[in-house]
Amino acid sequence: DLGYTGNPDINTPTIDAFAKESVVFENFYVSPVCTPTRASLLTGRYNYRTGAIDTWMGRSTMRQDELTLAEALKAAGYATGLFGKWHLGDTYPYRPQDQGFDSVLMHMGVGIGQPSGPAGNAYFDPILWENGQEKTLRGYCMDIYTDATIRFIKSNKNRPFFAFLATNTPHTPLQVAPAYSQPYIESGLPEETSIIYGMMTNIDDNFARVLNTLEDLQIADNTIVIYMSDNGPKIFHPDRRYRAGLKGEKTSVYEGGIRSPFFMRWPMKFESHQTFSTKAAHIDIMPTLVSAANISDESFNFDGRDLIPMIEGKGDYWKPRTIFLQWHRGNQPEPYRNFAAVSERFKLVQTQNTFDQNAAQIFELFDLETDPGENFNIADQHPEIVESIKKSYDLWLKEVSKDRGYPEMPSWLGSSRQNPVLLTHQDRRDSPKWDHDVFYPQAYWPVKIINSGSYQARLTLFEASKTDGEAVVKLSKKTFRALFKAGSQEITVPLGELPVSLESIKAWSDSGGRKYAPRFLQLEILDKE
């Protein structure tokens, strides 16, 4: 959805001009959904190693002991800031401020308007979290993130800094000022497409503000700026999203779901404009940036590669490799389920069981040199290539899974770093759907009590109860109850003294003969032993 990549309908002049000043990787790969890409971007590792394997039910939480790009840069003296979307864990010790970021302005979970946030939250005048504190801010979310980014850059102009401006636009809900969407509607585009393109033009305007700030502060020449996305576009119907002839969309491992623009500008070091057809990926970003910052650390254990030697044309540094990408619902990866293995020429995919794990597997092989649109499956003609790539995939999946597997990442209770802890409807385990206040008896949150003491729980219901009732909190084998009156929406349940332990916790309200799941469950230690 950029003019630079050939979209005839969209207006993105700043990004288009920036691309012409940048190193451009024309075949840059990301995961087909957001959380896995963000985990790989910030660690230089395949997301399956990090625990961040999905986008909801607690499976979007990245392990607290992963060494992040922010932590590496902070240790080297950089100021670090994240503005916008995190989606790698909303509770201690998984939050951005726990993972190396000094300044944080973020929304919760996957996005604004999703079950992780307050009811009625929207892109205009959103409720956000600034360094862990809930705030209502005025304006449009993307403008607010950019304002915060610019303040951060200005306050750190005389020292090294890392600003991660992570937009949640143009993700749903589709909301933007009519001044941005109306020109596209008037051009004859469908309404949804027009709003998305309006959101992209707003991103372009805000990107211009960031670039202008660097110029005004006279630090643009020695500042690396990267523009990229986290997955392919979501296609609405009737929609005219531009995919440059690529097949597939968000959630798919066809090219349309996993290809991203990648533009990197560093005027002091790189020639003004270069393009590379060599395949690169999200796992290469951290190795490249720590190399640029002259940081070396024996604890780095990257899957990705430093791109700078290639950019600078240093010998035969680049060796052929295969990039592996996989995503589907579930608590752990299943072999061959919605995966892609991409070599420099051939690509093997199996896409049939993304959401239906019982669907028959169909392996497809494409020659990306002659068929970048993946129109011609040549698996039958080259069974030897199929088998060779499958063997490399088998080794990869075994390798990324072998060390720690896929255990649950519990929220830590009783820490001074976050008290109380807010558990959200989005992160409940084993909830088959995001059905508002629907009670699923199997649904729970994993928690780790790290300090013994007296605790209490507070349930926030989706709406005030119409009748008297009882709130119930079940902590493993212990059950705690509190009565409430009609009209109640927040109910406190004392939990008493709790020891250090690893637990699963369930909560619901029982009124009018029906059980309801809470929107939020807040857990607080009142004193420590």
XYZ file of C-alpha atoms in Angstrom:
529
model
C 0.000 0.000 0.000
C 2.691 2.474 -1.053
C 3.230 4.570 -4.123
C 6.859 3.388 -4.235
C 5.795 -0.229 -4.731
C 3.453 0.661 -7.578
C 0.107 1.341 -5.919
C -1.630 3.754 -8.321
C -4.329 4.860 -5.864
C -2.510 5.781 -2.657
C -0.838 9.005 -1.544
C 2.369 8.294 0.435
C 4.853 10.915 -0.828
C 7.125 10.949 2.220
C 7.605 7.177 2.387
C 8.070 7.033 -1.394
C 10.781 9.699 -1.301
C 12.389 8.064 1.733
C 12.611 4.739 -0.119
C 14.510 6.460 -2.942
C 17.060 7.673 -0.395
C 17.409 4.284 1.307
C 18.801 0.806 1.034
C 15.819 -1.223 -0.185
C 15.470 -4.974 0.292
C 12.975 -5.977 -2.348
C 12.457 -9.462 -0.916
C 12.089 -8.859 2.798
C 10.171 -11.409 4.879
C 8.190 -11.149 8.102
C 5.779 -13.472 9.872
C 2.145 -13.587 8.642
C 0.812 -11.998 11.859
C 2.049 -9.272 14.186
C 3.344 -10.759 17.454
C 5.794 -13.246 15.899
C 7.284 -10.509 13.718
C 7.764 -8.188 16.690
C 9.473 -10.904 18.722
C 11.887 -11.670 15.881
C 12.548 -7.995 15.188
C 13.496 -7.325 18.812
C 15.610 -10.453 19.386
C 17.145 -11.450 16.049
C 15.727 -14.910 16.688
C 12.900 -17.004 15.350
C 9.813 -16.263 17.403
C 9.322 -19.918 18.347
C 12.457 -19.629 20.495
C 10.989 -16.632 22.344
C 7.626 -18.091 23.412
C 5.684 -15.475 21.395
C 3.909 -17.807 19.011
C 0.429 -16.355 18.508
C -1.590 -13.174 19.012
C -3.974 -14.012 21.897
C -4.837 -16.367 24.806
C -1.513 -15.566 26.479
C 0.473 -16.928 23.543
C 1.657 -13.453 22.513
C 3.904 -13.136 25.582
C 7.655 -13.145 24.980
C 9.946 -14.787 27.521
C 11.305 -12.339 30.067
C 14.876 -13.630 29.664
C 15.129 -12.919 25.934
C 17.821 -10.328 25.252
C 16.083 -7.570 23.314
C 17.429 -4.936 20.979
C 16.378 -2.304 23.527
C 18.302 -4.041 26.316
C 21.436 -4.355 24.182
C 21.320 -0.705 23.127
C 20.484 0.519 26.625
C 23.516 -1.319 28.021
C 25.602 0.506 25.415
C 24.377 3.911 26.594
C 21.362 4.459 24.351
C 18.131 6.044 25.498
C 15.301 3.724 24.485
C 11.652 4.475 23.791
C 8.631 2.573 22.502
C 5.576 4.416 21.220
C 2.425 2.612 20.056
C 2.124 -1.150 19.819
C 4.036 -3.676 21.935
C 1.898 -6.862 21.973
C 4.548 -9.045 23.602
C 3.101 -9.109 27.120
C 1.080 -6.642 29.196
C 2.114 -7.716 32.691
C 5.372 -7.816 34.633
C 7.995 -9.035 33.713
C 7.085 -8.962 30.019
C 6.221 -5.284 29.457
C 8.449 -3.037 27.346
C 9.675 -1.214 30.454
C 10.777 -4.627 31.761
C 12.509 -5.454 28.468
C 14.835 -2.497 28.035
C 12.670 0.511 27.177
C 13.132 3.652 29.296
C 10.152 5.591 27.907
C 6.912 3.827 26.990
C 3.608 5.061 25.609
C 1.545 2.084 24.506
C -1.854 0.527 24.128
C -2.582 -2.829 25.687
C -2.619 -6.116 23.800
C -3.178 -6.489 20.097
C -4.744 -3.084 19.562
C -7.049 -0.287 20.618
C -10.682 -1.402 20.724
C -9.709 -5.019 21.443
C -10.607 -7.018 24.605
C -7.305 -6.135 26.288
C -8.323 -2.493 26.706
C -11.070 -0.486 28.388
C -14.597 -0.589 26.988
C -15.217 1.992 24.298
C -11.548 2.754 23.690
C -11.026 4.186 20.206
C -8.378 5.701 17.955
C -9.573 9.204 18.843
C -8.881 10.375 22.427
C -7.555 6.930 23.365
C -6.784 5.482 26.765
C -3.092 4.572 26.698
C -0.435 3.520 29.217
C 2.517 5.831 29.802
C 5.296 4.107 31.720
C 2.693 1.823 33.284
C 0.157 4.511 34.190
C -3.242 4.655 32.506
C -3.975 7.987 30.807
C -6.617 9.428 28.520
C -4.960 11.502 25.793
C -6.509 13.876 23.285
C -6.135 13.464 19.564
C -5.677 10.657 17.039
C -3.599 7.714 18.263
C -0.969 7.829 15.509
C -0.531 11.583 15.968
C -0.145 11.041 19.729
C 2.547 8.354 19.287
C 4.410 10.614 16.877
C 4.218 13.571 19.270
C 5.738 11.359 21.989
C 8.433 10.076 19.628
C 9.425 13.608 18.662
C 9.594 14.685 22.314
C 11.790 11.666 23.031
C 14.121 12.433 20.120
C 14.444 16.085 21.102
C 15.187 15.253 24.722
C 17.897 12.792 23.665
C 19.359 14.662 20.689
C 22.809 14.880 22.286
C 23.158 11.173 23.063
C 22.537 7.881 21.254
C 18.869 6.886 21.167
C 16.601 4.145 19.874
C 13.003 5.119 19.083
C 10.580 2.344 18.166
C 7.491 3.999 16.641
C 5.210 0.985 16.289
C 1.941 1.988 14.661
C -1.290 0.105 15.289
C -2.781 1.796 12.217
C -3.984 0.720 9.661
C -5.138 -2.250 11.771
C -8.838 -2.472 12.604
C -10.902 -0.760 13.875
C -10.883 1.342 10.717
C -10.943 4.888 12.072
C -9.419 8.055 10.667
C -10.437 11.678 10.185
C -12.681 12.172 7.120
C -10.126 14.606 5.722
C -7.898 11.586 5.128
C -10.463 9.074 3.842
C -12.791 11.323 1.849
C -10.412 11.968 -1.080
C -10.168 8.218 -1.654
C -13.934 7.767 -1.413
C -14.377 10.548 -3.952
C -11.928 8.784 -6.279
C -14.278 5.791 -6.379
C -12.553 3.391 -3.988
C -14.634 1.237 -1.593
C -15.200 2.787 1.828
C -13.069 0.320 3.776
C -10.180 0.681 1.335
C -10.536 4.458 1.490
C -10.291 4.471 5.276
C -7.247 2.176 5.205
C -5.563 4.365 2.595
C -6.455 7.431 4.645
C -4.787 5.811 7.644
C -1.711 5.141 5.494
C -1.579 8.782 4.377
C -1.786 9.792 8.041
C 1.186 7.503 8.753
C 3.003 9.171 5.868
C 2.334 12.632 7.314
C 3.570 11.563 10.730
C 6.646 9.915 9.232
C 7.401 13.258 7.617
C 7.222 14.911 11.054
C 9.792 12.472 12.442
C 12.168 12.924 9.493
C 11.825 16.698 9.678
C 12.685 16.572 13.376
C 15.924 14.741 12.604
C 16.763 17.337 9.972
C 15.924 20.275 12.233
C 18.145 18.849 14.978
C 20.928 18.243 12.419
C 21.253 14.573 13.375
C 19.729 12.956 10.286
C 23.056 11.995 8.691
C 24.087 9.723 11.537
C 20.667 8.337 12.408
C 19.549 4.994 11.002
C 15.867 5.101 10.069
C 13.975 1.943 9.076
C 10.482 1.746 7.607
C 8.756 -1.654 7.515
C 5.540 -3.540 8.322
C 4.766 -6.562 10.477
C 2.670 -8.648 8.061
C 0.797 -8.453 4.788
C -2.522 -6.642 4.349
C -5.870 -7.798 5.636
C -8.218 -8.060 2.675
C -11.789 -6.841 3.061
C -14.425 -7.307 0.368
C -15.084 -5.501 -1.829
C -11.529 -4.260 -1.397
C -8.829 -2.984 -3.678
C -5.799 -3.427 -1.473
C -2.670 -3.395 -3.577
C -0.413 -6.449 -3.364
C 1.887 -5.953 -6.366
C 0.666 -9.203 -7.906
C 1.473 -11.274 -4.823
C -0.747 -14.101 -3.661
C -2.239 -14.248 -0.162
C -2.841 -11.828 2.688
C -2.324 -11.466 6.426
C -2.269 -14.891 8.202
C -1.092 -16.590 4.977
C 2.449 -17.755 4.268
C 2.019 -17.018 0.594
C 4.092 -14.002 -0.443
C 1.239 -11.529 0.080
C 1.106 -12.410 3.779
C 4.831 -12.436 4.590
C 6.472 -9.844 2.353
C 7.109 -6.383 3.795
C 8.629 -3.185 2.477
C 12.024 -2.634 4.082
C 13.743 0.710 3.639
C 16.842 1.581 5.695
C 18.529 4.985 5.479
C 21.903 5.906 6.993
C 23.321 8.831 4.989
C 26.719 8.853 6.702
C 27.396 5.217 5.828
C 25.255 4.056 2.921
C 25.003 5.267 -0.629
C 21.823 7.281 -1.136
C 19.875 4.526 -2.897
C 20.603 0.834 -3.347
C 18.324 -2.110 -3.967
C 18.982 -5.732 -3.097
C 17.041 -8.738 -4.323
C 18.735 -11.062 -1.806
C 16.202 -12.373 0.651
C 16.331 -10.876 4.139
C 13.990 -11.086 7.109
C 12.878 -9.724 10.472
C 15.503 -11.857 12.237
C 18.220 -9.759 10.542
C 17.259 -6.415 12.074
C 18.798 -6.776 15.536
C 22.082 -8.283 14.246
C 22.332 -5.403 11.777
C 21.608 -2.653 14.289
C 23.910 -3.893 17.052
C 26.626 -4.201 14.414
C 25.987 -0.622 13.317
C 26.267 0.469 16.961
C 29.564 -1.472 17.353
C 28.076 -3.720 20.030
C 29.364 -7.240 20.436
C 28.189 -9.633 23.102
C 28.953 -13.302 23.539
C 25.415 -13.839 24.801
C 23.941 -12.943 21.409
C 22.487 -16.085 19.882
C 21.016 -14.835 16.647
C 19.237 -16.723 13.908
C 19.504 -13.653 11.688
C 22.472 -12.028 9.980
C 24.131 -8.651 9.887
C 23.131 -7.031 6.573
C 25.824 -4.347 6.611
C 28.626 -6.367 4.942
C 26.273 -7.100 2.042
C 25.266 -3.461 1.788
C 28.916 -2.388 1.808
C 29.846 -5.047 -0.754
C 32.414 -6.841 1.360
C 33.490 -9.944 -0.523
C 31.490 -13.173 -0.582
C 30.165 -12.676 2.929
C 26.639 -13.767 2.091
C 26.040 -17.508 2.031
C 22.801 -19.092 0.770
C 20.213 -19.853 3.442
C 16.581 -20.822 3.881
C 14.190 -18.586 5.836
C 11.455 -20.397 7.782
C 8.094 -18.887 8.710
C 5.110 -20.531 10.381
C 1.987 -19.477 12.244
C -1.322 -20.991 13.313
C -3.542 -21.083 16.367
C -2.498 -23.366 19.198
C -0.206 -23.659 22.205
C 2.730 -24.971 20.198
C 3.715 -25.376 16.541
C 2.540 -28.449 14.711
C 4.741 -29.860 11.942
C 3.923 -28.592 8.433
C 0.978 -26.484 9.591
C 0.810 -23.180 7.635
C 4.550 -22.971 7.078
C 6.878 -21.586 4.424
C 10.510 -22.414 3.751
C 12.036 -19.799 1.456
C 15.403 -20.331 -0.206
C 17.015 -17.891 -2.628
C 15.105 -19.498 -5.500
C 12.575 -22.080 -4.356
C 9.807 -21.849 -1.786
C 7.921 -24.744 -0.191
C 4.595 -23.965 1.480
C 1.755 -25.846 3.128
C -1.202 -23.556 3.786
C -4.330 -25.696 3.929
C -4.678 -26.086 7.702
C -4.079 -22.586 9.043
C -7.305 -22.536 11.045
C -8.557 -26.100 10.513
C -5.878 -28.394 11.856
C -7.594 -31.415 10.337
C -7.496 -30.130 6.757
C -5.522 -32.242 4.312
C -1.941 -31.120 3.781
C -0.984 -30.020 0.279
C 2.656 -29.148 -0.314
C 3.323 -26.550 -2.969
C 6.685 -25.689 -4.506
C 7.257 -22.421 -6.323
C 10.185 -21.076 -8.330
C 10.231 -17.481 -7.097
C 12.677 -16.412 -9.800
C 10.209 -17.155 -12.571
C 6.946 -17.162 -10.613
C 6.936 -14.548 -7.814
C 3.122 -14.573 -7.849
C 3.096 -18.290 -6.883
C 0.778 -19.259 -9.689
C 2.425 -22.532 -10.722
C 2.915 -25.361 -8.249
C 5.874 -27.441 -9.459
C 6.024 -29.873 -6.529
C 5.152 -32.873 -8.732
C 7.928 -32.002 -11.181
C 10.601 -31.684 -8.489
C 9.931 -34.173 -5.680
C 13.631 -34.209 -4.801
C 13.571 -30.459 -4.036
C 10.396 -30.888 -1.966
C 11.988 -33.624 0.126
C 15.220 -31.696 0.575
C 13.417 -28.587 1.817
C 11.153 -30.670 4.067
C 14.227 -32.179 5.711
C 15.676 -28.732 6.345
C 12.321 -27.619 7.776
C 12.201 -30.675 10.061
C 15.644 -29.825 11.416
C 14.673 -26.183 11.895
C 11.477 -26.958 13.833
C 13.351 -29.415 16.041
C 16.098 -26.864 16.639
C 13.866 -23.911 17.599
C 11.782 -26.149 19.880
C 14.432 -28.206 21.605
C 15.675 -25.973 24.412
C 12.623 -24.768 26.294
C 9.552 -26.001 24.488
C 6.377 -23.910 24.780
C 5.390 -23.550 28.440
C 2.941 -20.902 29.589
C 4.343 -17.520 30.607
C 2.600 -16.649 33.884
C 1.997 -13.118 35.129
C 4.103 -12.440 38.209
C 2.219 -11.330 41.335
C 3.599 -9.601 44.387
C 6.300 -7.509 42.706
C 6.887 -3.842 43.484
C 7.425 -3.355 39.733
C 3.704 -3.870 39.076
C 1.088 -3.944 41.795
C -1.767 -4.453 41.180
C -1.536 -6.670 38.115
C -4.307 -6.391 35.527
C -5.254 -9.600 33.698
C -7.286 -9.082 30.547
C -9.949 -11.006 28.700
C -7.629 -11.277 25.697
C -4.945 -13.198 27.580
C -7.126 -15.861 29.219
C -5.936 -19.303 28.202
C -8.321 -21.750 26.530
C -10.951 -19.173 25.593
C -12.114 -20.364 22.171
C -13.447 -16.928 21.204
C -13.336 -13.262 22.208
C -17.012 -13.481 23.162
C -17.301 -10.516 25.520
C -18.664 -11.816 28.821
C -19.220 -15.442 27.798
C -18.060 -17.804 30.541
C -15.906 -20.727 29.478
C -15.387 -23.054 32.453
C -11.991 -24.186 31.178
C -10.584 -20.661 30.699
C -7.896 -19.443 33.134
C -4.851 -17.227 33.599
C -1.489 -18.689 34.705
C 0.114 -16.674 37.527
C 3.308 -16.917 39.542
C 3.175 -15.642 43.122
C 6.721 -14.419 43.751
C 6.101 -12.926 47.208
C 3.883 -14.405 49.883
C 1.428 -12.090 51.569
C -2.177 -11.000 51.758
C -3.869 -10.644 48.347
C -7.177 -9.495 46.963
C -8.856 -9.827 43.557
C -11.117 -7.326 41.836
C -13.426 -8.367 39.008
C -14.483 -5.746 36.463
C -17.612 -6.902 34.656
C -18.428 -6.003 31.067
C -21.504 -4.178 32.340
C -23.180 -3.549 35.682
C -25.010 -6.596 37.000
C -28.796 -6.468 36.689
C -29.313 -8.665 39.749
C -27.669 -9.558 43.049
C -25.029 -12.211 42.700
C -21.783 -13.793 43.778
C -18.231 -13.244 42.478
C -16.024 -16.315 42.469
C -12.234 -16.593 42.181
C -10.719 -20.035 41.943
C -6.991 -20.308 42.546
C -5.976 -23.829 41.630
C -7.871 -25.881 44.263
C -8.927 -22.978 46.487
C -12.169 -21.084 45.884
C -12.929 -17.569 47.175
C -16.344 -15.869 47.050
C -17.914 -12.452 47.625
C -21.556 -11.370 47.379
C -22.545 -8.265 45.394
C -25.683 -6.194 44.827
C -27.493 -5.390 41.577
C -25.813 -2.481 39.807
C -22.310 -3.626 40.741
C -19.616 -3.608 38.060
C -16.474 -3.916 40.177
C -16.399 -6.545 42.910
C -13.558 -7.130 45.368
C -12.847 -10.673 46.535
C -10.390 -11.116 49.467
C -7.927 -13.956 48.871
C -6.153 -13.871 52.226
C -2.612 -15.110 52.735
C -1.083 -16.763 49.665
C 2.301 -18.536 49.546
C 4.948 -18.364 46.826
C 3.640 -20.701 44.129
C 2.739 -21.241 40.497
C -1.015 -21.213 40.030
C -3.861 -21.079 37.549
C -6.641 -18.642 38.322
C -10.252 -18.501 37.164
C -12.863 -15.853 37.901
C -16.522 -15.272 37.131
C -19.678 -13.647 38.410
C -22.807 -15.686 39.086
C -26.099 -13.782 38.902
C -29.571 -14.299 37.521
C -28.884 -17.999 37.080
C -25.971 -17.422 34.702
C -22.180 -17.205 34.948
C -20.314 -14.312 33.307
C -16.624 -13.893 32.552
C -15.091 -10.606 33.757
C -13.558 -8.125 31.363
C -10.616 -7.644 33.731
C -9.260 -9.409 36.785
C -7.031 -7.266 38.983
C -4.796 -8.983 41.536
C -3.056 -7.043 44.282
C -0.758 -7.839 47.165
C -1.786 -5.775 50.181
C 1.305 -6.520 52.238
C 4.368 -8.718 51.963
C 5.461 -11.196 54.600
